[in-house]
Amino acid sequence: DLLVQDFKDFEIIVVDDASTDESALIAQRVLSDSRVPWKLLGLPVNSGASEARNKGLEAASGKSVFFLDGDDRVEPETLGRLAKAMQETEAPLSFCGFTVSPENGEEGRTYVFPLPPGAASVDSRRLLVTFLRGKRYLNASNVLYDISFLRSTGIRFPRGCRFAEDREFIAKALFHAGKAAVIPDPLVRYIQHGNQSTSRMAKDPSKYAHEAGVYLRLRKYLAERQAEWFLLSSIDSLEIPGSVIRMATSAVLSGREDLFWRIVRSRKLRYLARKGLGAWRTKPEIAFKALLFAFAPELLLHLYRKKAKNR
């Protein structure tokens, strides 16, 4: 898809995260026949998406950078429209709509930011509030960033993080950006594989441990920079409790009830989960689960035992 972009002034940087298949050789063979400047970088050991993206960012020599996972798809006009939107609005980042499609070819679901008529950009902190409340119109593969902006703010993907790392990166970018240019059209297609399905994700407590780490770091980062109270409140009452609760319930769904009890008996995790009681107005389902987590864990366990049997 990148080789047929209408926009021609760009380079391709492929980062091979110590793959065990022939991905690097295939990329090299395809790119060697193209007119687009390219680089192939390799990591000595598999280090995850964060390290791969950071490596690519360090090697980038252009004015902007666009991250794209290997099996995602972009329309021919994607880069050109993102670059034009960023230039016309003088925003340090731009993003477009996207479609999440199952790998079996079934029709996917489209997500497009509801931009007001006549507007070309949105206040980035207002967008961050929306992002922190679960409406994530930005992801790892639909945002173009100004490189000087990323380098001046020092924003990088968190090292060692294996899940939700893009949320931490995006949230920091939105906090600093001031505004974000918006293209209200789905120009990116995200392919969801079987091992990325909601049902499989729900059975992996380690992923939600990484997710909780993302929001704990982000909360500290924003507090140190005197972020508005409503940003911190969204993390405190929604994201951190939600991650902790998902960590516990996924332990039940994966048949690890011993881990469930270790989680709900942890003083620190119980303290973090109880903050979800403040989410009654914004996300009552989190508040309800936080109530069970803190005061009736046996009932929470019973509910998710039933879910596990019905899967």
C-alpha positions as CSV (number, residue, x, y, z in Angstrom):
1,D,0.0,0.0,0.0
2,L,2.8,2.4,0.7
3,L,4.4,1.9,-2.7
4,V,1.2,3.3,-4.4
5,Q,0.8,6.4,-2.4
6,D,-0.2,9.6,-4.3
7,F,2.2,11.5,-2.0
8,K,5.7,10.7,-3.2
9,D,8.1,12.6,-0.9
10,F,8.6,10.0,1.8
11,E,10.9,7.1,2.8
12,I,10.0,3.7,4.1
13,I,11.8,2.4,7.2
14,V,11.2,-1.3,7.9
15,V,12.1,-2.6,11.4
16,D,12.5,-6.3,11.7
17,D,11.8,-7.3,15.3
18,A,13.9,-10.4,15.1
19,S,11.2,-12.2,13.1
20,T,11.5,-16.0,12.7
21,D,9.9,-16.1,9.3
22,E,11.1,-14.5,6.0
23,S,9.4,-11.1,6.6
24,A,12.7,-9.1,6.3
25,L,13.7,-10.9,3.1
26,I,10.3,-10.3,1.5
27,A,10.4,-6.7,2.4
28,Q,13.9,-6.3,1.0
29,R,12.9,-8.0,-2.2
30,V,9.8,-5.8,-2.7
31,L,11.4,-2.5,-1.8
32,S,14.5,-3.2,-3.9
33,D,12.3,-2.9,-7.0
34,S,10.7,0.4,-5.9
35,R,11.6,4.0,-6.4
36,V,10.9,4.9,-2.8
37,P,13.9,5.4,-0.6
38,W,14.0,2.8,2.1
39,K,15.9,1.4,5.0
40,L,15.8,-2.0,6.6
41,L,16.7,-2.1,10.3
42,G,17.0,-5.2,12.5
43,L,16.7,-5.7,16.3
44,P,19.0,-8.5,17.7
45,V,16.2,-10.0,19.8
46,N,12.4,-9.8,19.7
47,S,11.6,-6.7,21.8
48,G,8.0,-5.8,21.0
49,A,6.3,-3.0,19.1
50,S,7.6,-0.3,21.4
51,E,11.3,-0.9,20.7
52,A,10.7,-1.4,17.0
53,R,8.8,1.9,16.6
54,N,11.4,3.8,18.7
55,K,14.1,2.3,16.5
56,G,12.3,3.5,13.4
57,L,11.7,7.0,14.9
58,E,15.4,7.4,15.7
59,A,16.3,6.5,12.1
60,A,13.7,8.8,10.5
61,S,15.2,11.8,8.6
62,G,12.0,13.4,7.3
63,K,9.8,16.2,8.8
64,S,7.0,13.8,9.9
65,V,6.6,10.1,10.8
66,F,3.7,7.6,10.3
67,F,3.8,4.2,12.0
68,L,2.2,1.3,10.3
69,D,2.0,-2.3,11.4
70,G,3.0,-4.9,8.8
71,D,-0.4,-6.2,8.0
72,D,-2.5,-3.0,8.2
73,R,-3.7,-1.3,5.0
74,V,-3.8,2.3,3.9
75,E,-5.6,4.0,1.0
76,P,-3.4,5.6,-1.7
77,E,-4.2,9.1,-0.6
78,T,-3.6,8.5,3.1
79,L,-0.1,10.1,3.6
80,G,-0.8,13.0,1.2
81,R,-4.1,13.9,3.0
82,L,-2.6,13.6,6.5
83,A,0.4,15.7,5.5
84,K,-1.8,18.4,3.9
85,A,-4.1,18.5,6.9
86,M,-1.2,19.0,9.3
87,Q,0.4,21.7,7.1
88,E,-2.9,23.6,6.6
89,T,-3.8,23.6,10.3
90,E,-0.3,24.0,11.6
91,A,-1.0,21.2,14.0
92,P,1.8,18.9,15.2
93,L,-0.2,15.8,14.4
94,S,-3.1,14.7,12.1
95,F,-5.2,11.6,12.1
96,C,-7.9,9.9,10.0
97,G,-10.7,7.5,10.5
98,F,-10.1,3.7,10.4
99,T,-11.8,0.4,9.9
100,V,-11.3,-2.7,12.0
101,S,-11.7,-5.7,9.8
102,P,-11.6,-9.4,10.8
103,E,-8.9,-11.4,8.9
104,N,-11.6,-13.6,7.4
105,G,-12.6,-10.8,5.1
106,E,-15.9,-10.0,6.8
107,E,-17.2,-6.4,6.8
108,G,-15.5,-4.4,9.5
109,R,-16.5,-1.6,11.9
110,T,-15.5,2.0,11.0
111,Y,-14.5,4.7,13.5
112,V,-14.5,8.3,12.4
113,F,-14.1,11.3,14.7
114,P,-17.3,13.5,14.6
115,L,-15.7,16.7,13.5
116,P,-18.1,19.7,13.5
117,P,-19.1,21.1,10.1
118,G,-16.5,23.5,8.7
119,A,-13.8,22.5,11.3
120,A,-10.4,21.0,10.3
121,S,-8.9,20.5,13.7
122,V,-9.8,19.8,17.3
123,D,-8.4,20.9,20.6
124,S,-6.1,18.1,21.6
125,R,-6.9,18.1,25.3
126,R,-10.6,17.9,24.6
127,L,-9.7,15.0,22.4
128,L,-7.5,13.5,25.2
129,V,-10.5,13.5,27.5
130,T,-12.5,11.6,25.0
131,F,-9.5,9.2,24.5
132,L,-9.2,8.6,28.2
133,R,-12.9,7.8,28.5
134,G,-12.6,4.9,26.0
135,K,-13.5,6.6,22.7
136,R,-10.2,6.1,21.0
137,Y,-10.3,7.6,17.5
138,L,-6.5,7.5,17.4
139,N,-4.4,4.3,17.3
140,A,-0.9,3.2,16.4
141,S,-1.5,3.3,12.6
142,N,-3.7,6.3,11.8
143,V,-1.7,9.3,13.0
144,L,1.0,11.4,11.3
145,Y,3.3,13.2,13.7
146,D,5.7,16.1,13.3
147,I,9.1,14.7,14.1
148,S,10.4,18.0,15.6
149,F,7.4,18.0,17.9
150,L,8.1,14.4,19.1
151,R,11.8,15.1,19.6
152,S,11.3,18.4,21.5
153,T,8.8,16.8,23.9
154,G,10.8,13.6,24.2
155,I,7.8,11.4,23.6
156,R,8.7,7.7,22.9
157,F,7.0,4.4,23.2
158,P,7.4,2.9,26.7
159,R,10.2,0.3,26.7
160,G,9.3,-3.2,27.8
161,C,5.5,-2.6,27.4
162,R,3.7,-5.3,25.5
163,F,0.2,-4.0,25.5
164,A,-1.5,-0.6,25.1
165,E,1.9,1.0,24.5
166,D,0.4,3.2,21.7
167,R,-2.2,4.7,24.2
168,E,0.6,6.0,26.4
169,F,2.4,7.5,23.4
170,I,-0.8,9.0,21.9
171,A,-2.0,10.5,25.2
172,K,1.3,12.2,25.8
173,A,1.2,13.6,22.3
174,L,-2.3,14.9,22.7
175,F,-1.4,16.5,26.0
176,H,1.3,18.6,24.4
177,A,0.0,19.2,20.9
178,G,-2.5,22.0,21.4
179,K,-4.6,20.9,18.4
180,A,-4.9,17.9,16.1
181,A,-5.8,18.0,12.4
182,V,-8.7,15.6,11.6
183,I,-9.6,13.8,8.4
184,P,-13.1,12.4,8.9
185,D,-12.7,9.6,6.4
186,P,-11.6,6.0,7.1
187,L,-8.2,5.8,5.2
188,V,-6.6,3.0,7.3
189,R,-7.8,-0.6,7.7
190,Y,-6.7,-2.4,10.8
191,I,-6.7,-6.2,10.4
192,Q,-7.8,-8.0,13.5
193,H,-6.3,-11.5,13.8
194,G,-7.8,-14.4,15.8
195,N,-5.2,-14.0,18.5
196,Q,-6.2,-10.4,18.9
197,S,-9.9,-11.1,19.4
198,T,-11.7,-9.8,22.5
199,S,-12.4,-13.3,23.8
200,R,-8.7,-14.3,23.6
201,M,-7.5,-11.0,25.1
202,A,-10.0,-11.4,28.0
203,K,-8.1,-14.5,29.0
204,D,-4.6,-12.9,29.3
205,P,-4.1,-11.2,32.7
206,S,-0.5,-10.2,31.8
207,K,-1.8,-7.9,29.0
208,Y,-4.0,-6.0,31.5
209,A,-1.0,-5.8,33.9
210,H,0.8,-4.0,31.1
211,E,-2.3,-1.8,30.5
212,A,-2.4,-0.8,34.2
213,G,1.3,0.1,34.0
214,V,0.5,2.4,31.0
215,Y,-2.1,4.3,32.9
216,L,-0.1,4.5,36.2
217,R,2.9,5.9,34.2
218,L,0.7,8.3,32.3
219,R,-1.0,9.5,35.5
220,K,2.4,10.3,37.0
221,Y,3.5,12.0,33.8
222,L,0.5,14.3,33.6
223,A,0.5,15.1,37.3
224,E,4.2,16.2,37.2
225,R,3.2,18.6,34.4
226,Q,0.2,20.1,36.3
227,A,-2.4,18.5,34.0
228,E,-6.1,19.6,34.4
229,W,-8.0,17.8,37.1
230,F,-10.4,16.2,34.7
231,L,-7.6,14.4,32.8
232,L,-6.3,12.9,36.1
233,S,-9.8,12.1,37.2
234,S,-10.5,10.1,34.0
235,I,-7.4,8.0,34.6
236,D,-8.1,7.6,38.3
237,S,-11.7,6.6,38.1
238,L,-11.9,4.9,34.7
239,E,-8.6,3.6,33.2
240,I,-6.6,2.4,36.1
241,P,-9.6,0.7,37.9
242,G,-10.7,-0.8,34.6
243,S,-7.3,-2.3,34.0
244,V,-7.1,-3.8,37.5
245,I,-10.6,-5.2,37.3
246,R,-9.9,-6.7,33.8
247,M,-6.7,-8.2,35.2
248,A,-8.7,-10.0,37.9
249,T,-11.6,-11.1,35.7
250,S,-9.3,-12.4,32.9
251,A,-7.6,-14.6,35.6
252,V,-11.0,-16.2,36.1
253,L,-11.7,-16.6,32.4
254,S,-8.3,-18.3,32.0
255,G,-9.0,-20.7,34.8
256,R,-6.5,-19.2,37.2
257,E,-8.7,-18.5,40.3
258,D,-5.7,-18.5,42.5
259,L,-4.4,-15.5,40.6
260,F,-7.8,-13.8,40.9
261,W,-7.6,-14.1,44.7
262,R,-4.0,-12.8,44.8
263,I,-5.2,-9.7,42.8
264,V,-8.3,-8.9,44.8
265,R,-6.4,-9.4,48.1
266,S,-3.6,-7.1,47.1
267,R,-3.9,-3.8,49.1
268,K,-2.5,-1.7,46.4
269,L,-4.6,-3.2,43.6
270,R,-7.8,-3.1,45.8
271,Y,-7.0,0.6,46.5
272,L,-6.7,1.3,42.8
273,A,-9.8,-0.6,41.9
274,R,-11.9,1.2,44.5
275,K,-11.4,4.5,42.7
276,G,-13.6,3.1,40.0
277,L,-16.5,3.8,42.4
278,G,-16.3,7.4,41.2
279,A,-17.3,6.3,37.7
280,W,-21.1,5.9,38.3
281,R,-22.0,8.8,35.9
282,T,-19.4,8.2,33.1
283,K,-19.1,4.4,33.1
284,P,-21.5,2.7,35.6
285,E,-20.3,-0.8,34.5
286,I,-16.8,0.0,35.9
287,A,-18.3,1.4,39.1
288,F,-20.4,-1.7,39.6
289,K,-17.4,-4.1,39.1
290,A,-15.3,-1.9,41.3
291,L,-18.0,-2.3,44.0
292,L,-17.9,-6.1,43.6
293,F,-14.1,-6.1,43.5
294,A,-13.8,-4.2,46.8
295,F,-16.7,-5.5,48.8
296,A,-18.0,-8.7,47.2
297,P,-15.2,-10.5,45.3
298,E,-17.0,-13.8,45.7
299,L,-19.9,-12.5,43.6
300,L,-17.5,-11.1,41.0
301,L,-15.8,-14.5,40.8
302,H,-19.2,-16.2,40.5
303,L,-20.3,-14.0,37.6
304,Y,-17.1,-14.6,35.6
305,R,-17.2,-18.3,36.3
306,K,-20.5,-18.3,34.5
307,K,-19.0,-16.3,31.7
308,A,-16.2,-18.8,31.4
309,K,-18.6,-21.7,31.1
310,N,-20.6,-20.0,28.4
311,R,-17.6,-19.3,26.2
